[in-house]
XYZ file of C-alpha atoms in Angstrom:
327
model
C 0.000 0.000 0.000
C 0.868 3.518 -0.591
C 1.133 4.712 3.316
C 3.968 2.287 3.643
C 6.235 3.300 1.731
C 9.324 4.802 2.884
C 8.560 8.334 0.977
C 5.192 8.933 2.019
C 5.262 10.184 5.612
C 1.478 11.379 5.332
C -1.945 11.033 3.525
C -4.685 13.374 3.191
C -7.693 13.763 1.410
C -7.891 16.218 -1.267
C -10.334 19.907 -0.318
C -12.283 21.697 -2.636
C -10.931 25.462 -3.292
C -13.644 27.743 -4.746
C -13.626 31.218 -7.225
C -13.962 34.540 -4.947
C -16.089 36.307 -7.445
C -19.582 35.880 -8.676
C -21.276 37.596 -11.816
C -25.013 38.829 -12.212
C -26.583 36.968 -15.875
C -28.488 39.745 -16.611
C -26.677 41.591 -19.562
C -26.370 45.746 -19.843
C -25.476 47.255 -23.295
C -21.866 48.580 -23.545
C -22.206 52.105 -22.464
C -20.145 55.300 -24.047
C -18.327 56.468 -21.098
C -14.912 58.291 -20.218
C -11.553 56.492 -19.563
C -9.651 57.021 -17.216
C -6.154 56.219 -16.085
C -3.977 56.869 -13.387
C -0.612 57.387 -15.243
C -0.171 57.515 -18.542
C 3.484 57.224 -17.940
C 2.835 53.567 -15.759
C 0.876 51.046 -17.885
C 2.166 47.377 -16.214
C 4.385 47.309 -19.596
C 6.871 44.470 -19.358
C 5.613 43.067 -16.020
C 4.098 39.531 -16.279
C 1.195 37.827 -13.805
C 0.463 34.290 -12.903
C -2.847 34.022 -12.465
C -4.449 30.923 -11.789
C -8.304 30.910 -12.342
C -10.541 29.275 -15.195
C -9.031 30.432 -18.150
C -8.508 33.799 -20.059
C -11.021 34.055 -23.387
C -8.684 35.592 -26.396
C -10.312 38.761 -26.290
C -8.977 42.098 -28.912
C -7.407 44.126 -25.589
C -5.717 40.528 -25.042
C -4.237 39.715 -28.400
C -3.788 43.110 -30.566
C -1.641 44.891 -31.172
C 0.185 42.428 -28.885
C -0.464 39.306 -27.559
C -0.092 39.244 -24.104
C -1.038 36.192 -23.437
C 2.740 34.491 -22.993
C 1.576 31.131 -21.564
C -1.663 29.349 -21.287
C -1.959 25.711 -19.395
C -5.156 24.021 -18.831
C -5.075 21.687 -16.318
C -8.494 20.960 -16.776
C -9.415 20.009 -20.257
C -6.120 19.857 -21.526
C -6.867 22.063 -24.103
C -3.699 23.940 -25.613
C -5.247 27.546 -26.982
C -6.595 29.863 -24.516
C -10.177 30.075 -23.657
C -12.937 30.336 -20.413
C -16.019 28.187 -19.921
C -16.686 29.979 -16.546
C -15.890 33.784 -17.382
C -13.971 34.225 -14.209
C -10.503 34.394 -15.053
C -11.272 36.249 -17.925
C -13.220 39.308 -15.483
C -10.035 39.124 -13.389
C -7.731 39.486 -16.254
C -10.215 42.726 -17.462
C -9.598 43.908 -14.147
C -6.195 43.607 -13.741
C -5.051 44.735 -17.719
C -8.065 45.434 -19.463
C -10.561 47.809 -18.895
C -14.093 47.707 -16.590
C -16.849 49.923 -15.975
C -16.919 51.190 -12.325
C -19.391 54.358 -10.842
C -19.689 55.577 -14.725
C -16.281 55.496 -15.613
C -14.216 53.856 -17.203
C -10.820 52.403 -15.821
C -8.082 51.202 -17.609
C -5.221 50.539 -15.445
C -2.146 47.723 -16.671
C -3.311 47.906 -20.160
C 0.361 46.529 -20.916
C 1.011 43.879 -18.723
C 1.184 40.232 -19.731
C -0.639 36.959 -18.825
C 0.519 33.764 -17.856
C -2.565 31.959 -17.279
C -3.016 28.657 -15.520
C -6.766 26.906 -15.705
C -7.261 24.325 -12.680
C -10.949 25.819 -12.167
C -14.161 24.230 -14.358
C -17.209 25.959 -15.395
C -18.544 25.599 -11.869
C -15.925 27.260 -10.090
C -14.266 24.615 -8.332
C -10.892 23.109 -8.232
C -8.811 21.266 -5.906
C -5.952 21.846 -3.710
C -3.814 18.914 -5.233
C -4.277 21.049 -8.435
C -3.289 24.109 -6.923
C -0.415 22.921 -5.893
C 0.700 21.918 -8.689
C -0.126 25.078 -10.807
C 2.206 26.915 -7.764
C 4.867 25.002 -8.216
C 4.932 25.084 -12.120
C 4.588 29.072 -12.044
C 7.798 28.631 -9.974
C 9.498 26.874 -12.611
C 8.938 28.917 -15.255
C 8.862 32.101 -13.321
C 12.726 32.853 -14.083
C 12.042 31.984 -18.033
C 8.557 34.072 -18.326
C 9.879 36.846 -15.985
C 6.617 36.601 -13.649
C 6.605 39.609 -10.892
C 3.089 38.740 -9.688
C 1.100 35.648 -8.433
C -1.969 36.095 -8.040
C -4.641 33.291 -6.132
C -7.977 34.490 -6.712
C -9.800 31.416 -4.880
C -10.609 30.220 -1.265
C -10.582 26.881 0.996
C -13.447 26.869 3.282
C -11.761 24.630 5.847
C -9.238 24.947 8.692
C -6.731 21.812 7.476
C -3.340 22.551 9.161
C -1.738 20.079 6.654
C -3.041 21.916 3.173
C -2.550 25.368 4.834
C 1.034 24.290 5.724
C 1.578 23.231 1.876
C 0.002 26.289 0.754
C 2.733 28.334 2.964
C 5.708 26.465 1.788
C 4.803 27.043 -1.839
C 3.852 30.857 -0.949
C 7.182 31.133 1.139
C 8.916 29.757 -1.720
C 7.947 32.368 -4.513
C 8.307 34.985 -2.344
C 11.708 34.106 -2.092
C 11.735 34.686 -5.759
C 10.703 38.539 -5.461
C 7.462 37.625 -6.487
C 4.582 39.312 -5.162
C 1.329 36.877 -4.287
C -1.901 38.014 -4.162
C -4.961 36.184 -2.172
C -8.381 37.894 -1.710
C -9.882 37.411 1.711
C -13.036 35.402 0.727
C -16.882 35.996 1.205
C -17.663 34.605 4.307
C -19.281 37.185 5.846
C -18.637 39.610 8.360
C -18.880 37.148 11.597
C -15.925 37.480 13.729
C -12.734 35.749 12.306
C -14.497 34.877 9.341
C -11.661 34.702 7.624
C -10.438 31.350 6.654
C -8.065 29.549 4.591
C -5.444 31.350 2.129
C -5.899 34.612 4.113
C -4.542 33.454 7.191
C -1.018 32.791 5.694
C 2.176 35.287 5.787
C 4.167 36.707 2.606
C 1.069 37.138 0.785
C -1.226 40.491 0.368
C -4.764 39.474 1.504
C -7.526 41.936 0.137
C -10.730 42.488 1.599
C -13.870 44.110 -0.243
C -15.586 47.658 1.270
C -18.282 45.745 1.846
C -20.618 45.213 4.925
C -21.854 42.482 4.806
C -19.861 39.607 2.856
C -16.251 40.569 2.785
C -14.722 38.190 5.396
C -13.767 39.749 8.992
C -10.127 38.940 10.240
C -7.645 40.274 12.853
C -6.743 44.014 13.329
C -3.719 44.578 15.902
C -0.063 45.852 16.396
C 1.218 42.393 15.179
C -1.119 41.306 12.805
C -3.564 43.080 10.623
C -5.771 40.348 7.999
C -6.593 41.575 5.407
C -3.952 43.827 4.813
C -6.433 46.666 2.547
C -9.194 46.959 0.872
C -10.823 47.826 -2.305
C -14.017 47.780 -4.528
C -16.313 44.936 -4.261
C -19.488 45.696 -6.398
C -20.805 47.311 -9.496
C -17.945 46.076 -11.324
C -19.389 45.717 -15.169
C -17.058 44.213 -17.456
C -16.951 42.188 -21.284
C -19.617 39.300 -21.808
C -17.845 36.371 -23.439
C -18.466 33.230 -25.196
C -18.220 30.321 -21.921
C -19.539 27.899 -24.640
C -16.446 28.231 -26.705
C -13.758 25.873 -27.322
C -10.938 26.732 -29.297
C -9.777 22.878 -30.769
C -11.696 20.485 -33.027
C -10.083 17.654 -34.308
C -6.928 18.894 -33.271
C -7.238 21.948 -35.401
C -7.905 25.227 -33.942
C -10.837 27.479 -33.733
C -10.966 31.127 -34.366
C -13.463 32.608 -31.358
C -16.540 34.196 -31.792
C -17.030 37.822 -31.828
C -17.924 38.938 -28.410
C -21.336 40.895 -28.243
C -21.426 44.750 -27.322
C -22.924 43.723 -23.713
C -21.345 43.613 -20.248
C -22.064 41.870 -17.608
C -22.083 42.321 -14.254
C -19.424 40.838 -11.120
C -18.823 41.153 -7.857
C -16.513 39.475 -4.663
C -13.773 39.512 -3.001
C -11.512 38.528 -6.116
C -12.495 41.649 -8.094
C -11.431 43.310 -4.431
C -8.207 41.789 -5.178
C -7.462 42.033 -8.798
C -8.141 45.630 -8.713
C -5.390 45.861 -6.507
C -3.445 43.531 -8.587
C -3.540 46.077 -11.338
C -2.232 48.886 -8.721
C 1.290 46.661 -7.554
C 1.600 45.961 -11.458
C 2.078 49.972 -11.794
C 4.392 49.976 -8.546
C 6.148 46.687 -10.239
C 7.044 49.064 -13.295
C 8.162 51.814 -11.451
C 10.092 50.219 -9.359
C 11.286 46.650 -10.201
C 12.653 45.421 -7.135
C 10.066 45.758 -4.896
C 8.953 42.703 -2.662
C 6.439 41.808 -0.279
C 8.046 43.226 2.801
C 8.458 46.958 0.657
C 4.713 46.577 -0.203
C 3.679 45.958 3.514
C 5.870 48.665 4.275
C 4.363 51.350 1.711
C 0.685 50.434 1.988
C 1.017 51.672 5.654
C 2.252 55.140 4.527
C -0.458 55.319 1.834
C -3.330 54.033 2.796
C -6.759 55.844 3.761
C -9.447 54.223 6.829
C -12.816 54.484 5.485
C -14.425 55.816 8.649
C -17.769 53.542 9.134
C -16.001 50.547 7.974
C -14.509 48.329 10.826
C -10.968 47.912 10.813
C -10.885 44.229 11.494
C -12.980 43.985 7.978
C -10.787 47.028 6.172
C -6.938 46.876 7.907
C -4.776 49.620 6.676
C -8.112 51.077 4.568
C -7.934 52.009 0.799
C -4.642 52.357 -1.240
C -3.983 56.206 -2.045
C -2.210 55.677 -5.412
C -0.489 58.916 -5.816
C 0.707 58.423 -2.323
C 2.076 54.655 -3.558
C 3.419 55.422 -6.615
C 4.920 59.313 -5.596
């Protein structure tokens, strides 16, 4: 049997990791509103992000003038070309270096920056922590060779398993090591006491909450530990309607996708919390290569804003002040 065998000193049973982000079906027509960015001097150009989520759909903003789409591995389907039957990691993606509708206006923040996206979610928004693992430890690999400067984890595990958590730390530990920044949103759980579970709990990692009452999970504010670290928007976040139906190989021969409609469609969570933010440390990435985990922690202190009737065991350090970040 497996459990004796001199290199297995322990067996567990796989748990079920889940998306942080949900979307709204109905559809809006694509609105004609103002752009905005917040330096047209920063744009995430020649910084690269792991993301691992359901896929990325090859959408224009994506793939012209330049594809920035460097690496795409499907640990799902095993389908080669990029694509997204759940619309998740595609939203995120938006987020992060496309553009999204938000209070009118239109933001466009690391329009430059480049994808390397790893699918280990289905259509349903599940995964698993073996799979996970695995997607970590390959972004490690190739992290040197694709020049990553971001991870970020846009999921959460609804359990308290000592043995996963310890796994996930290692692996966390272990790019961080590597100057690379990892990103975990804080999860929907509600605003209970210590809500906060899973993913969020661990070190070297930037956990981001949503300004939210209600569903944003509550941690730990205090001189030695402050989870999550900041906060940012949660709601009202309209972005691209894709295709989830398609799927870019037939017969081994690939398939050009669909044009997209002129709708959006609606998300919300703690992800969108997070890849908004995601965008933000791409700009600081640019400006200042070097950067690590410990300089983030150390800035968002000195540039951060407390929303006043927000607890601060739901908001930490508040709201990220980007002129103050990036000055």
């Amino acid at each position: 049997m497996l459990i004796n065998s001199p290199e297995v000193k322990y067996i567990s049973f796989d748990s079920e990791v889940f998306l942080c982000g949900n979307k709204l079906y109905s559809e809006i027509e694509k609105p004609n509103y103002k752009t905005m960015t917040y330096n047209t001097n920063l744009t995430g150009k020649n910084i690269r992000i792991g993301i691992i989520d359901s896929g990325i759909y090859p959408l224009n903003i994506f793939i012209k003038p330049k594809n920035r789409i460097v690496l795409f591995k499907d640990f799902i389907n095993n389908i080669s070309y990029p694509y997204d039957d759940n619309g998740h990691g595609t939203a995120m993606c938006n987020i992060i270096g496309g553009n999204f509708i938000y209070k009118n206006t239109v933001l466009k923040n690391s329009s430059e920056c480049d994808f390397c996206v790893i699918k280990t979610f289905d259509k349903y928004n599940k995964s698993y922590c073996s799979l996970i693992f695995k997607a970590i430890d390959l972004i490690y690999e190739i992290s040197a060779k694709f020049n990553i400067q971001i991870l970020y984890l846009p999921f959460e595990l609804h359990e308290f398993n000592k043995f996963i958590l310890d796994i996930f730390q290692i692996l966390i530990d272990k790019i961080s090591k590597s100057n690379i920044i990892v990103l975990v949103p804080s999860g929907n759980n509600s605003t209970n006491y210590c809500s906060l579970k899973g993913l969020s709990l661990l070190d070297n990692c930037l956990v981001v909450g949503g300004i939210n009452f209600k569903d944003s999970s509550k941690g730990i504010y205090s001189n030695k530990f402050i989870k999550p670290n900041i906060v940012s928007i949660y709601e009202n976040i309209y972005l691209q309607n894709i295709n989830t139906k398609y799927v870019p190989e037939k017969n081994n021969q690939y398939i050009y996708p669909t044009k997209p409609n002129n709708s959006l469609i609606e998300y919300f969570g703690t992800s969108c919390s997070c890849a908004y933010v995601c965008a933000l440390i791409t700009l600081l990435k640019q400006k200042n290569i070097s950067v690590n985990i410990n300089d983030v922690m150390s800035l968002l202190k000195i540039s951060c804003n407390k929303t006043n009737n927000l607890d601060d065991s739901i908001q930490g350090l508040g709201t990220i002040n980007l002129t103050q970040l990036l000055e």
